Structure formats: C-alpha cells, structure tokens
Coordinates of C-alpha atoms in Angstrom, one line a residue:
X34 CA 18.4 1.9 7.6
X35 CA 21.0 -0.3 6.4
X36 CA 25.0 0.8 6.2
X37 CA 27.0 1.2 3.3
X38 CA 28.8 -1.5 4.7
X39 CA 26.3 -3.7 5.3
X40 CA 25.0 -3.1 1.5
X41 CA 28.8 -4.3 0.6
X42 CA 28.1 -7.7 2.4
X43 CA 24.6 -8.0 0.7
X44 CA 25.4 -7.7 -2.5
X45 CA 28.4 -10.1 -2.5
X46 CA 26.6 -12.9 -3.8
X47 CA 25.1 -11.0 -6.5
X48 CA 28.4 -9.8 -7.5
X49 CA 29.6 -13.1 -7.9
X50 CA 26.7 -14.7 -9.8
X51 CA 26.0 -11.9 -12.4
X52 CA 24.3 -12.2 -15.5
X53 CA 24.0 -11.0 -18.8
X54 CA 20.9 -8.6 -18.2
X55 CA 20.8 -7.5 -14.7
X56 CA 20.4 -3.8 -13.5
X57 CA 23.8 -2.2 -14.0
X58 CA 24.9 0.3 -10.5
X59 CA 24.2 3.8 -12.6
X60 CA 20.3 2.5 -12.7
X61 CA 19.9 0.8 -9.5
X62 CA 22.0 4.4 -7.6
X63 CA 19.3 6.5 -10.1
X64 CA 16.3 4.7 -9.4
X65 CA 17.1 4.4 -4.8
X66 CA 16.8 0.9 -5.0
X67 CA 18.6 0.8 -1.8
X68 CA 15.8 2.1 -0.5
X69 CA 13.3 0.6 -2.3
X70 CA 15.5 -2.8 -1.4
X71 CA 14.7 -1.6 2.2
X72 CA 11.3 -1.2 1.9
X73 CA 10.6 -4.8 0.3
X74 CA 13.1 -6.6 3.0
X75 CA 11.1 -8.4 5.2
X76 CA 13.0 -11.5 5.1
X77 CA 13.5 -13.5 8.1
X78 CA 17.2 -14.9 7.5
X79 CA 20.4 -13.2 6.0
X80 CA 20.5 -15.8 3.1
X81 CA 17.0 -14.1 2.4
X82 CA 18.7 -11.2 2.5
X83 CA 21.2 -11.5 -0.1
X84 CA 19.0 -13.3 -2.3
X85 CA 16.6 -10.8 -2.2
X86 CA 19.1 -8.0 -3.5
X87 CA 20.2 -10.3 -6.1
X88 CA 16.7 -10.8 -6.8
X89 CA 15.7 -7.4 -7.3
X90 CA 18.7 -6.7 -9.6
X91 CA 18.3 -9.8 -11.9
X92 CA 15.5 -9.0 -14.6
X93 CA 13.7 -12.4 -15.3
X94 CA 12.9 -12.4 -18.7
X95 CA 11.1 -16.2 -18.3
X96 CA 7.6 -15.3 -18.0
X97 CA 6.8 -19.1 -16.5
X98 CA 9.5 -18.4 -14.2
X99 CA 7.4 -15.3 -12.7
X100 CA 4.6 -17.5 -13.1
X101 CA 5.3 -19.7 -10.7
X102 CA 7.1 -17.1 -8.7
X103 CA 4.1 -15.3 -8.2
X104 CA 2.1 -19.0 -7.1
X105 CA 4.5 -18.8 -4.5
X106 CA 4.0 -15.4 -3.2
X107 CA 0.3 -15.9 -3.5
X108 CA 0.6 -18.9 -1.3
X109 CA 2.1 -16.7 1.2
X110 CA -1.0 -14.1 1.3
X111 CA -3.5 -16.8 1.7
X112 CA -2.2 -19.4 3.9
X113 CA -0.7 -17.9 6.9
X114 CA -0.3 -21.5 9.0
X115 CA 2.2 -22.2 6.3
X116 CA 3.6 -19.1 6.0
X117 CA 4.4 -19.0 9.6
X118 CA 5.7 -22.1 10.0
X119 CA 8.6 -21.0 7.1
X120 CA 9.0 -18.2 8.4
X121 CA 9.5 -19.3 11.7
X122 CA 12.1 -22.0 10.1
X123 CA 13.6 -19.5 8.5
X124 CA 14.4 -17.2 11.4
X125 CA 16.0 -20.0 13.2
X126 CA 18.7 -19.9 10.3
X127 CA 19.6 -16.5 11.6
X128 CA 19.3 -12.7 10.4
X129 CA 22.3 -11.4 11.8
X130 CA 25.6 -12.3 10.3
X131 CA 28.8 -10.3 10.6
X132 CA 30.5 -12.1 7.2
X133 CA 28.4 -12.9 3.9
X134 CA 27.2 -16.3 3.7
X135 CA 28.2 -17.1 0.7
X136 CA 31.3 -15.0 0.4
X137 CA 32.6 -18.1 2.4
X138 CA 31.2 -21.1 0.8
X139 CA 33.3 -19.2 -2.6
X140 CA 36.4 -19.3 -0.3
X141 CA 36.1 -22.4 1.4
X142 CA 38.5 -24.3 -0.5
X143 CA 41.3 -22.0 1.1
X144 CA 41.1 -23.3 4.1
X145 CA 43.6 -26.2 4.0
X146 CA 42.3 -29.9 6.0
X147 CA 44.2 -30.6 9.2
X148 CA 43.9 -33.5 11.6
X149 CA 44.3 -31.4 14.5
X150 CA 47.2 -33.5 16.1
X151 CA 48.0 -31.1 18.4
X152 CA 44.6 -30.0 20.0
X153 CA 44.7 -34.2 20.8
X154 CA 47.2 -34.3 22.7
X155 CA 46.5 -31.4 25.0
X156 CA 43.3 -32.5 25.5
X157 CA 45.0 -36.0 26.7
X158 CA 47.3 -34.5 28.9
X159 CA 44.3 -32.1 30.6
X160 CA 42.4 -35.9 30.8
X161 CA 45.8 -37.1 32.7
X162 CA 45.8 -34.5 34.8
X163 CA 42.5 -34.9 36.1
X164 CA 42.9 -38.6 36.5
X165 CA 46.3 -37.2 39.0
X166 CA 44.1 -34.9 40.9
X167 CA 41.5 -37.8 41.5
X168 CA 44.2 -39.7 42.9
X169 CA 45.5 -36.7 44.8
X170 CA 48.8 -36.2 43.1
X171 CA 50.0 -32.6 43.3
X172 CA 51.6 -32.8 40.4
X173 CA 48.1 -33.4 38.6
X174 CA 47.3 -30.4 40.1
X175 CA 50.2 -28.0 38.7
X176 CA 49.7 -30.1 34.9
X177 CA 45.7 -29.7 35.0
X178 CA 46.2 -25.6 35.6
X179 CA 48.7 -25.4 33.1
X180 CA 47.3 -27.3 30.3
X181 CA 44.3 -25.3 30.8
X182 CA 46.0 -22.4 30.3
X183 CA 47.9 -23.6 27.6
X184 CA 44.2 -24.7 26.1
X185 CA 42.4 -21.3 26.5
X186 CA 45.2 -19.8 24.8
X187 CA 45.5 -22.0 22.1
X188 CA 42.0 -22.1 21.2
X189 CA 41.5 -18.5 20.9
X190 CA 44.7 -18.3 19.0
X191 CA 43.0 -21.1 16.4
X192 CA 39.5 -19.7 16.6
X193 CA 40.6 -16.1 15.6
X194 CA 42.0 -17.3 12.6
X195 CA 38.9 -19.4 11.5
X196 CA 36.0 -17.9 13.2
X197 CA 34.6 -16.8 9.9
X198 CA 34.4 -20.0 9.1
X199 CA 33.3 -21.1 12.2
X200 CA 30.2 -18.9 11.9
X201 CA 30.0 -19.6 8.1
X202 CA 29.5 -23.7 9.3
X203 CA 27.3 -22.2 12.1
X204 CA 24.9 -21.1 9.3
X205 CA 25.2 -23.9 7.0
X206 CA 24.3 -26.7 9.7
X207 CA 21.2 -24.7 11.0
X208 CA 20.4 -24.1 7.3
X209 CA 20.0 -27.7 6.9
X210 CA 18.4 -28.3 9.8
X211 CA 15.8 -25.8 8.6
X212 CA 15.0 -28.6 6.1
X213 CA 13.3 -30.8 8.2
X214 CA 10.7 -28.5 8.8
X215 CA 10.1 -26.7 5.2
X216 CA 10.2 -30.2 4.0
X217 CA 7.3 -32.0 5.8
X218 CA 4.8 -29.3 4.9
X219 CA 2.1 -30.2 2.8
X220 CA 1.9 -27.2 0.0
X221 CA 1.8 -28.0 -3.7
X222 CA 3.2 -24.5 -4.5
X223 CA 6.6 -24.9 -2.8
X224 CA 6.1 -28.8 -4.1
X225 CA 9.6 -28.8 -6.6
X226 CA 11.5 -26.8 -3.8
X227 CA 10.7 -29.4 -1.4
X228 CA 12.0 -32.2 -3.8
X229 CA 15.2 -30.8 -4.1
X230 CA 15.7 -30.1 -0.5
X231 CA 15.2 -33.9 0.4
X232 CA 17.7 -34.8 -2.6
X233 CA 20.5 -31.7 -0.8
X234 CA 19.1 -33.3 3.4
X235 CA 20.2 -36.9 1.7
X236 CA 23.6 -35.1 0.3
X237 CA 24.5 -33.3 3.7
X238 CA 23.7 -35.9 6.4
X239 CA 26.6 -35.9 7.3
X240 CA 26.8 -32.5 9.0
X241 CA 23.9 -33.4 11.2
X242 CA 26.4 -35.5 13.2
X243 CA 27.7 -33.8 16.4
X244 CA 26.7 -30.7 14.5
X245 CA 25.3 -29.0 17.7
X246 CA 29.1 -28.3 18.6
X247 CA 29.4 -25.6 15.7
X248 CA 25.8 -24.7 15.4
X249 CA 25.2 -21.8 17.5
X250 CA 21.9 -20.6 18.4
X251 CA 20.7 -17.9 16.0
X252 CA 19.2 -16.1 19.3
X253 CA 21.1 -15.4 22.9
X254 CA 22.1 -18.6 24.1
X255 CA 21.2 -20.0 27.1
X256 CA 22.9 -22.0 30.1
X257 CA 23.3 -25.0 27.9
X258 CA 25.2 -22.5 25.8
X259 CA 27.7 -21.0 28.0
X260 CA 28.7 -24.6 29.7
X261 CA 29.4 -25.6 25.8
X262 CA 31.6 -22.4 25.7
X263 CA 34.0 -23.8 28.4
X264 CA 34.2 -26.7 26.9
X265 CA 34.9 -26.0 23.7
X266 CA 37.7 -23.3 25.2
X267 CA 39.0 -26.3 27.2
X268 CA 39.0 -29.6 24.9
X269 CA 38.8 -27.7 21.2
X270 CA 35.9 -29.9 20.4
X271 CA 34.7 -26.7 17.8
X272 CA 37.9 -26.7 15.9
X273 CA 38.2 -30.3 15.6
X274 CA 34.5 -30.9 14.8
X275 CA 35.1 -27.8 12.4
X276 CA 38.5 -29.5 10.8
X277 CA 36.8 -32.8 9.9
X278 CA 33.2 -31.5 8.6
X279 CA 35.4 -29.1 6.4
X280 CA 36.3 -31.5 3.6
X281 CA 32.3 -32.6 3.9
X282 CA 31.6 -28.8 3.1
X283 CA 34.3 -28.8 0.4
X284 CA 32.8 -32.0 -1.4
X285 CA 29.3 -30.8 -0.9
X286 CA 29.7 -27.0 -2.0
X287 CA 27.3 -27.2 -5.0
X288 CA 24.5 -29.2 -2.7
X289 CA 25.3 -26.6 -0.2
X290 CA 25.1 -23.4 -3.0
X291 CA 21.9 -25.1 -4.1
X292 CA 19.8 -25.2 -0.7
X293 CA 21.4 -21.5 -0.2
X294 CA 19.6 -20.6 -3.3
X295 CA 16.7 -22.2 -2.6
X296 CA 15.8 -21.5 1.1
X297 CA 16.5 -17.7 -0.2
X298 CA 14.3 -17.7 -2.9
X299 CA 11.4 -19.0 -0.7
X300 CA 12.5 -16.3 2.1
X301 CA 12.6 -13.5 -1.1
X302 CA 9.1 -14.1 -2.1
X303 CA 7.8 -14.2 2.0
X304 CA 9.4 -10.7 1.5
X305 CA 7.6 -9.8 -1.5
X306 CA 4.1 -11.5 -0.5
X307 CA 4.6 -8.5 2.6
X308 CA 5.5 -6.1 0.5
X309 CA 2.3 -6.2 -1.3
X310 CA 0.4 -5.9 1.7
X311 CA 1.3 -2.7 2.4
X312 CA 0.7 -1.2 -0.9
X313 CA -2.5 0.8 -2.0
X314 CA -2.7 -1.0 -4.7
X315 CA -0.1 -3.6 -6.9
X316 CA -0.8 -5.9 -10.8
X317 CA 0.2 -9.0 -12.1
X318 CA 2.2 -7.2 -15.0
X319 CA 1.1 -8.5 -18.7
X320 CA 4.2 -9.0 -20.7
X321 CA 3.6 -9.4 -24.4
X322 CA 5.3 -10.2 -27.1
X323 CA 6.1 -8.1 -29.6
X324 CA 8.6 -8.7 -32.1
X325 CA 8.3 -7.7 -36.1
X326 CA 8.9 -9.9 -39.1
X327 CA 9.2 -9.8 -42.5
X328 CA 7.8 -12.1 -44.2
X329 CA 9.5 -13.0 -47.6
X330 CA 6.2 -15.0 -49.2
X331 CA 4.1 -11.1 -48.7
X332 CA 7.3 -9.1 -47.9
X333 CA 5.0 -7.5 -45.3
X334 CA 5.5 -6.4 -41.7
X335 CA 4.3 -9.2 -39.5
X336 CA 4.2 -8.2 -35.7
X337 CA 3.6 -11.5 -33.0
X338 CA 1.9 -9.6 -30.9
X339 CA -1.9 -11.1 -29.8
X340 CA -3.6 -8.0 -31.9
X341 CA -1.9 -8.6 -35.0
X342 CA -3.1 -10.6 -38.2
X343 CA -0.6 -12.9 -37.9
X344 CA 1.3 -15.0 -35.1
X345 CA 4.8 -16.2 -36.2
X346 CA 5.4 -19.9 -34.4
X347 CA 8.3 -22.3 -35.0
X348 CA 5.7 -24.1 -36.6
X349 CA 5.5 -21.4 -39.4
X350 CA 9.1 -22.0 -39.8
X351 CA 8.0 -26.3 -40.4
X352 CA 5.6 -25.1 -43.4
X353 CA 8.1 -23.2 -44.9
X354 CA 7.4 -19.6 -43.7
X355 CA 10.7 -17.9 -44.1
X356 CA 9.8 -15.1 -41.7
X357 CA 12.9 -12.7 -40.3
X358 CA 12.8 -11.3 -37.1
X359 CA 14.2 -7.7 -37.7
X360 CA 12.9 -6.0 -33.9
X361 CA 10.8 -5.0 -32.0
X362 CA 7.6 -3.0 -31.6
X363 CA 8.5 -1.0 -28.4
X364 CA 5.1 -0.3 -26.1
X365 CA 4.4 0.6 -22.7
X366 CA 1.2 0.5 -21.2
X367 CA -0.1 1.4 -17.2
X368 CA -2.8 2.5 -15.4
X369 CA -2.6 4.8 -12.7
X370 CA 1.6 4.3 -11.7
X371 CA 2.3 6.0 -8.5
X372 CA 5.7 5.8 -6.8
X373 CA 6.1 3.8 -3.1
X374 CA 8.1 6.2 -1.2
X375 CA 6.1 9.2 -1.9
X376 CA 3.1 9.5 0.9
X377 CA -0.1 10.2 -1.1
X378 CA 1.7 9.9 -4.6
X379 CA -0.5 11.3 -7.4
X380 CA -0.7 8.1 -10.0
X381 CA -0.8 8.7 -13.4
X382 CA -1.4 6.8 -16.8
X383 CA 0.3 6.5 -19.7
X384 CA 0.3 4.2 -23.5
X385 CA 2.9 4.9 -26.1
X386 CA 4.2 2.7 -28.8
X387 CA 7.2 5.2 -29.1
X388 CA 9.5 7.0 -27.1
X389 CA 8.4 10.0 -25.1
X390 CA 9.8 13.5 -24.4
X391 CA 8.6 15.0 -21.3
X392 CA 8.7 18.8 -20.8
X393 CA 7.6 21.1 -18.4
X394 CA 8.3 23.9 -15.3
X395 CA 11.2 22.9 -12.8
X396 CA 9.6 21.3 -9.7
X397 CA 6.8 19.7 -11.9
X398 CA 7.4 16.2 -11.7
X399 CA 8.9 15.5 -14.8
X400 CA 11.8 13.4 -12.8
X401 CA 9.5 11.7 -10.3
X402 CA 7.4 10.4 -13.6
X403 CA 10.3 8.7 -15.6
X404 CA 11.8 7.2 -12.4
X405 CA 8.4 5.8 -11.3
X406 CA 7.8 4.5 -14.6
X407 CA 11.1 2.8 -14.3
X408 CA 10.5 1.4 -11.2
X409 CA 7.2 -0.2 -11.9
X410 CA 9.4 -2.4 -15.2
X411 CA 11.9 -3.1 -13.0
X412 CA 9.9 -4.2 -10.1
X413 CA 7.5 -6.2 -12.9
X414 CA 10.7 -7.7 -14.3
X415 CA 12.1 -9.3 -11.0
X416 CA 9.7 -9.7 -8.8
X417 CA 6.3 -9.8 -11.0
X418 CA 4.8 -7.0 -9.0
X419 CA 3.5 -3.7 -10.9
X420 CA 3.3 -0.5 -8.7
X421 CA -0.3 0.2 -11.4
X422 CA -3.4 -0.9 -11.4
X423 CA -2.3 -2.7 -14.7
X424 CA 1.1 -2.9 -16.7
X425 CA 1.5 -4.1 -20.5
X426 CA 4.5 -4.5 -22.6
X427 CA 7.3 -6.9 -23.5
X428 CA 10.5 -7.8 -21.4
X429 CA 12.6 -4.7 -21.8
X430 CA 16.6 -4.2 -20.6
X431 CA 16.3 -1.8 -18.1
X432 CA 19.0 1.7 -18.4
X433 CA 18.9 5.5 -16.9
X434 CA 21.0 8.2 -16.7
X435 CA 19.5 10.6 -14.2
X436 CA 21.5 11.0 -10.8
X437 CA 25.0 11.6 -12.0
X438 CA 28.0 13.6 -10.0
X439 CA 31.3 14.4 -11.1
X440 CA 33.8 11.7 -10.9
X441 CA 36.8 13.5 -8.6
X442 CA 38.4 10.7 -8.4
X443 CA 38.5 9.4 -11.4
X444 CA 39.4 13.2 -12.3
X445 CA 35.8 13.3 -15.0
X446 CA 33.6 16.1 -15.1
X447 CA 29.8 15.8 -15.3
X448 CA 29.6 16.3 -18.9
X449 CA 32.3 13.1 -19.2
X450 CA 30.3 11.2 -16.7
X451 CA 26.6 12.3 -18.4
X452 CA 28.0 11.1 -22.0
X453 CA 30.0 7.7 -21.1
X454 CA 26.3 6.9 -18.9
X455 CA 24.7 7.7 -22.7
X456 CA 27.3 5.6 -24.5
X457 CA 26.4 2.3 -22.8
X458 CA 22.9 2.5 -23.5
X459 CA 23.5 3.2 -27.1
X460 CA 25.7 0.2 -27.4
X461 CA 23.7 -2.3 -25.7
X462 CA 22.5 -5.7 -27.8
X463 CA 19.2 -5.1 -28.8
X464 CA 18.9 -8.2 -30.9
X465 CA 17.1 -10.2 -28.5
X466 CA 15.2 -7.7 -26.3
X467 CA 14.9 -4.0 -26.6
X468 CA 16.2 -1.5 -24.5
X469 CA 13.9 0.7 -21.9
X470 CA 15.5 3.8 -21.5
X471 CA 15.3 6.9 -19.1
X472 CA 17.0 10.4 -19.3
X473 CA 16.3 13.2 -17.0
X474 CA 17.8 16.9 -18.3
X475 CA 19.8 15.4 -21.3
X476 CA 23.5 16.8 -21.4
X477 CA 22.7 19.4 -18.8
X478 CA 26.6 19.6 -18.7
X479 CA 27.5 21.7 -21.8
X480 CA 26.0 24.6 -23.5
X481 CA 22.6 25.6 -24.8
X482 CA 24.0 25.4 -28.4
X483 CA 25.9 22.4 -28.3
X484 CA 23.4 20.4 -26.4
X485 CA 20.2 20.5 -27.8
X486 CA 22.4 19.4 -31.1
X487 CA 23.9 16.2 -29.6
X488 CA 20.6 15.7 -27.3
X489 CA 18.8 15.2 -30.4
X490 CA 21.1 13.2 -32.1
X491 CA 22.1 10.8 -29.3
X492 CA 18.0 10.7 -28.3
X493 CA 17.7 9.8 -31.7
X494 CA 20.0 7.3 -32.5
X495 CA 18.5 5.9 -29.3
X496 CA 14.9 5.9 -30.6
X497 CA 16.0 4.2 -33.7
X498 CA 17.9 1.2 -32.1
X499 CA 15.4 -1.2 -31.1
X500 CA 14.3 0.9 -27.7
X501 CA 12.0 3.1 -25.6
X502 CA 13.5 5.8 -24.1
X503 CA 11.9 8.5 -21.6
X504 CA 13.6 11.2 -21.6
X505 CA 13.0 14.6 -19.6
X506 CA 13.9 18.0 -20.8
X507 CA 13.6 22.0 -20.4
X508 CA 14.6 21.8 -24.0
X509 CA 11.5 22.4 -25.7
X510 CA 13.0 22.6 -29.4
X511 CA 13.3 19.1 -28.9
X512 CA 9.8 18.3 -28.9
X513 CA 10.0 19.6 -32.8
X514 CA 13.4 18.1 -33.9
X515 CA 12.4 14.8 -32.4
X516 CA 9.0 14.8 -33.7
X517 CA 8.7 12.0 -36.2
X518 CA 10.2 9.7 -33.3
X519 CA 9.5 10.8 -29.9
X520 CA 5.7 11.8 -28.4
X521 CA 5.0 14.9 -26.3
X522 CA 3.8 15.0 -22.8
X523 CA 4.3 17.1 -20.2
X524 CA 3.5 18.8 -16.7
X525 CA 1.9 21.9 -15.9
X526 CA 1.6 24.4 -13.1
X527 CA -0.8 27.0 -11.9
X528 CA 0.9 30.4 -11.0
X529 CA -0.3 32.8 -8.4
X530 CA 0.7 35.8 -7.1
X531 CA 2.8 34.4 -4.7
X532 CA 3.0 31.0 -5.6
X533 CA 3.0 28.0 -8.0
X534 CA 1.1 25.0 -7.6
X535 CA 1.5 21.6 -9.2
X536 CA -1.1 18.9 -9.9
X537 CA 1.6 16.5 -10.9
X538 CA -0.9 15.1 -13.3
X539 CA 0.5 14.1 -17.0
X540 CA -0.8 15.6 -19.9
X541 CA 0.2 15.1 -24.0
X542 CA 1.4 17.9 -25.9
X543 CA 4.7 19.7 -25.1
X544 CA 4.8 22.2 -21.9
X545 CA 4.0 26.1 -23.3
X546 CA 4.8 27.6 -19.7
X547 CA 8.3 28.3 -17.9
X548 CA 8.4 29.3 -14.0
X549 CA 12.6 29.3 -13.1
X550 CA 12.2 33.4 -13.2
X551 CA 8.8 33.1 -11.6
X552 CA 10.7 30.9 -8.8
X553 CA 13.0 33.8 -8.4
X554 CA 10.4 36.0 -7.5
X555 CA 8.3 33.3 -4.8
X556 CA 11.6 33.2 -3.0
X557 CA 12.2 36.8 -2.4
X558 CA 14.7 37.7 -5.1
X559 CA 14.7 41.4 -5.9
X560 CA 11.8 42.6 -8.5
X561 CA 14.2 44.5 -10.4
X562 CA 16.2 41.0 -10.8
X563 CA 12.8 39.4 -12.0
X564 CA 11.4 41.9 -14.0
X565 CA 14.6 42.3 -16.0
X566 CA 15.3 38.6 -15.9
X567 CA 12.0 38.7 -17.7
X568 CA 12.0 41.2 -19.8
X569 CA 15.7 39.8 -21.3
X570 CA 13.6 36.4 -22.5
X571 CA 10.5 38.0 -24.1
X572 CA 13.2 40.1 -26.2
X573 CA 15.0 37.1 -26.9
X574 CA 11.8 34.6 -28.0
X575 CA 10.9 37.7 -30.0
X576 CA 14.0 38.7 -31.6
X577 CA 16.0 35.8 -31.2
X578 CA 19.3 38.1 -30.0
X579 CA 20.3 38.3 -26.4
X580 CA 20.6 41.8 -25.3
X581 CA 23.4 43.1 -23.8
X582 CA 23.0 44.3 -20.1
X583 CA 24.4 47.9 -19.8

C-alpha cells in the first residue's frame, strides 16, 4: 500500500498543472480513489506514476482524445511484443524515486550555474601528486593522501547539497535514453508520440554526452558502478558534469516537460490496458450529447441529442437558425455497474433522465450504489473505461459529499463541513457541462425538523441547475416533497427472526420498510429496549406526537 507520504510526492505534478474541471480532494477522499489509484497502478516508471494520478483526476471532456486514448490501450492488450518492449524501456527509467520528478524540473532554475573552479584544481593537484609518487617523491605521497581527503570531503559536502538534483538529472538522461527504444518501434497507434519524441531526442542531444557519469542504474549497480563511485568521490567528475549540463536542462525545460508527459501517458495507459484485464467485465463508455435549444423560428425545445427530431450544427447557425443553447438534458444510463474493490459485487442497472433519491434500511447499499455509480463516470471520464457492461450519457463535472468529518483544526463542526461541501456544488458553472452530483444522508448534522427543510431545498435548487444529483436518504418525506424533480429507488431487506438479509439489488419506488430498531434487537439489545423503541414509532406514524417516556 502506498504512504501518505508517498501520495504527497505523486500528486505533485498534478497539483501543479491543475485544470478547470478536475476531481476536487472532497470527491476523490469520498469515492477511495487512493485505492482505486492503487489498484489501476501498474506502471513500470515513477513518471508513469505521477501521470497516472494526474490522469485519473483530470476528467477529459474531448471524446477524440479518449478515442485515441483507448487505441492506445487496445494496442497494449493485443500486441504483447510491443508492449513488452515499452515496458521493458520504461522500467529502465526507474520506479523508485525518493524526490518527485517533476517537482525538480519546476525548481531547476534555482539552482544557480557554476564553473566549478575549485573542484579543478584539486583535481590538478591529486594529478600532481601522483605524477610525485611515480617519481618517488615523498612529498607526493603526503599531497596525494591529503588532497584525497580534502576530495572525499568536499564532494560529499557538494553532493549533499544537490543530490536531488543529481538524481533528478539521473532520471532525465535515462528518460531520454528510453527514446531510442520507444522510438524505433513500428506501431501506428503510438505513431504521433513517436514523432514528437524524435523532435525532443534532436532537442536533448546534448545530455547524451558523458551522460553515463550522472545516469545511474535504475537497478543495483554493478562493479562497473562502484569503481565509478570512487571516482567520482575522488575527481568530482558528477558535479562538474552536473554543473555544465545544468544550463542544457534549464534551456530545454519545455522539451524536457514534454517527453515527461509523453513517456507517462504511454506508461498510464500500459497501466490501464492491465487494469482491464483483471476485471470481470469493463465498456467503452458512449458519451452523448445532450444539450437543449430553443429555437426562435418554432420557439420549440430542440434537444441535439441522436434521438431527437432535430440536430443543431454550426451549420444551422450559417442558414440563419438562431437556436439558443439554454442546458442540458441530464441522463445516465448503465448496465449491470458493480464496484472493483468489493469481491463478488452485486451489479445493478439503472436509466434516469432526472435526479434520483435513493431510500432504504441502514446496511442496504444505498452508499455503495451512489459511489459506484460515481466511480464508473469518473473512471469513463479519464480513462475511457466503464466498470458496466455499457455506460451512456454526456460529459458530466464530477462532485460528492459523502465521507465528511469534523474539521478540529479548522475548529468546524460536521454540519459546517456537510453545508460548505453542498455550497460548492451548488455554485459550480454549469453553462458548459452539467453537474453529476452525489449525496449520501443529506445534512445528517442538524435536526429532524430542520433538515428535511433545507435537504429539500438545497436538493432542489440542485436539481434545477443544470445537474444530476444522487442523493441517499432515511428521509422518506423527501421522496414526496421532491417528487416533481427527483425519481424513487431504493433497497430492500428481508427480516428474520434473528436476522436481516440484503440482496443489494435496486428497485424503483421509495423504501416502505425500516430495520435500525430491528438492528437493535439482532445484536442483543434488551427486548424491553426494542419493543418500546417500537412501540414509541407506531404511536408516533399514527398520531404524529412523540410520547413521553414515564
């Protein structure tokens, strides 16, 4: 399992290259895509690595770009000789790094260029001294044992200052060696990154020169290695090779951000194309489009969606068509969704055109459901792979608000946290995509009264802002308030005597049956505790007064 700290490192390039639509941390922490991140990491170098994160965080809303994406990955299924020749390229880049890659090429222009005067000299005076000893001079002797010592601890003095960037120069030159080999394969899919790469191998030449002096073995090195060691402790050749490829790095940091992005992308999708393999079952998602205009020559609805009687085109816009896009038809469609951490996950199905409330008994599902449905867009979104046998609807911007704590530290209570996670959803720009939505136990922070009146307000308001929100609730009066915007599903149980079972299957309709007192009694609480407990609620769904316990 990976650290914290290591996650820290990962994500560093994505931090610094975020975009407009990518999946914010409250969704990412809600949804245990740091687990899901581990499960799809099979990348075979730490640039891989950190693009993948990045990857699986940046919702692609290109559908040619997860076109050709998904080319790629297909490539890697079917022909394994070329898969294992970039894979083995890529591993020779390295999977073990204790700095982010491209946390240094950002920072590389803080190093300041020095011509490494001093590191000369000593190593003339240690060439002097050997010349002595040759000629059996004593004193050459006394000079040679003090100017190594004076070398050793010089260079560790300079290397402990720079070895970050030592090891970041380590990575770049065997990056760009890994060119030669990605390059010279025939493959039409991986045909444009190829083309670039030969433009960057043209750029970065020279780094190739004398390079093997920074570029340590991504594996234990051997005897070739440790004689290099002594001499790089005894003539500096590292940090002067290091000093004077340093304004070659500087001038070439685009090139060199470029073939970062590129070899990790190729190493991402490797990833992806194994992650496929080791699920039951995966779709090419279908993502349609499906705004609404009016039209001002009919003043009718128009949807552009494939089933409707009319298509708006730029071209209607030639002929004169005044059409106004004014949303969006919100849909989601899949068959048979299961979730790819649970073993033996029960899949279920689902089509709506409008928001859904989900109801039902605690320990039902209800919370699985809506983060497996959010998985499978998100997944779908970034790297073109459903977790359904089929998955329709347009580019959506991914939110939740499910997993929330208190904020101690920040000195916020749930409630606070729960409504500020509500907020940002509610304020997002939906003029250009709509919003996909998912809310487990809305306001579970406050009381009865005061919830279910700002639940259905705020779910609402939601509903009514160009999105598609899932939200689950034990707040059945919801499913009547909300009724003219949101459908009804839920999930049902089957009590025993001693027992309740689940099927975990979805069904529509709101949830008639409640099991937290029946829980009480399959755990052993006291009868009297259970029969009173449920005595209490009949009088109060009868009655509509709480009675007063003597």
């Amino acid at each position: 399992m990976i650290s914290d700290e290591e996650f820290n490192r990962i994500r560093f390039y994505f931090d610094k290259t975020k975009g407009e639509y990518d999946i914010d941390d409250i969704t990412w922490n809600d949804l245990d895509m740091n687990t899901i991140y581990s499960k799809i990491n099979r990348t075979n170098s730490y640039i891989g690595r950190e693009f993948l994160y990045a990857m699986l965080r940046r919702q692609d809303f290109n559908k040619e770009h997860l076109i050709k994406k998904n080319s790629v990955i297909d490539m890697f299924s079917k022909k394994e000789n070329i898969r294992r020749k970039i894979q083995v390229a890529l591993c020779n880049i390295g999977n073990k790094s204790d700095i982010s890659v491209y946390e240094y090429l950002t920072r590389i222009n803080d190093e300041e260029s020095r011509t490494c005067l001093t590191s000369k000299v000593q190593d003339l005076l240690l060439l002097i001294a050997i010349i002595l000893i040759v000629i059996n001079n004593k004193f050459g002797l006394v000079l040679g044992l003090v100017m190594i010592a004076v070398n050793v601890a010089t260079y560790y003095s300079h290397k402990a200052r720079i070895a970050p960037y030592l090891s970041f120069f380590s990575y770049v030159i065997r990056m760009n060696r890994s060119l030669d080999d990605i390059c010279t394969l025939d493959c039409e899919e991986i045909k444009d990154y190829q083309d670039r790469l030969e433009i960057i191998k043209k750029k970065l030449y020279k780094l190739r020169k004398r390079s093997f002096l920074l570029a340590n073995s991504s594996i234990s090195g051997g005897f070739f290695d440790m004689v290099m060691d002594y001499v790089k402790m005894l003539c500096h050749v590292d940090i002067m090779k290091f000093y004077s490829m340093l304004n070659v790095i500087k001038d070439n940091k685009e090139y060199i951000k470029e073939m970062y992005e590129i070899l990790g992308e190729i190493d991402s999708l490797s990833a992806v194309a194994s992650f496929r393999e080791t699920l039951p079952y995966y779709c090419i998602p279908d993502f349609i489009d499906t705004k609404k205009y009016i039209s001002d020559d009919s003043n009718l609805l128009v949807n552009s969606n494939e089933n409707s009687g009319k298509q708006h085109t730029p071209e209607d816009s030639e002929k004169g068509d005044e059409n106004v896009l004014v949303g969006n038809i919100t849909k989601y469609i899949c068959e048979e969704v299961y979730h790819p951490l649970i073993e033996n996950a029960v899949s279920n199905s689902i089509e709506t055109e409008g928001s859904v409330l989900l109801t039902g008994s605690n320990a039902s599902g209800k919370s699985t459901f809506i983060r497996t449905l959010a998985l499978n867009a998100l997944l779908s979104q970034t790297i073109f792979t459903g977790i359904s046998k089929s998955y329709v609807a347009p580019f959506y911007q991914i939110y939740s608000s499910m997993a929330l704590r208190d904020n101690l530290l920040g000195g916020e209570s749930y409630y606070m946290v729960e409504i500020k996670s509500l907020k940002r959803v509610l304020n997002t720009d939906t003029s250009k995509y709509p919003v996909l939505c998912f809310i487990d136990e809305v306001l579970r922070g406050t009381n009865t009264l005061e919830r279910i009146a700002a639940s259905a307000h705020i779910l609402g308001s939601i509903a009514k802002n160009n999105a598609l929100c899932f939200a689950a609730t034990h707040d059945i009066e919801l499913t009547k308030i909300l009724k003219h915007y949101y459908n009804s599903y839920h999930f049902r149980e089957e009590v025993l005597e001693n027992d309740i079972k689940f099927d975990y299957k979805l069904y529509k309709g709101s949830a008639k049956s409640r099991n937290a007192i029946k829980l009480l009694s399959v755990i052993g609480y006291d009868k009297s505790i259970v029969n009173n407990a449920t005595n209490m609620a009949g009088d109060f769904l009868e009655n509509g007064v709480w009675e007063v316990i003597d």
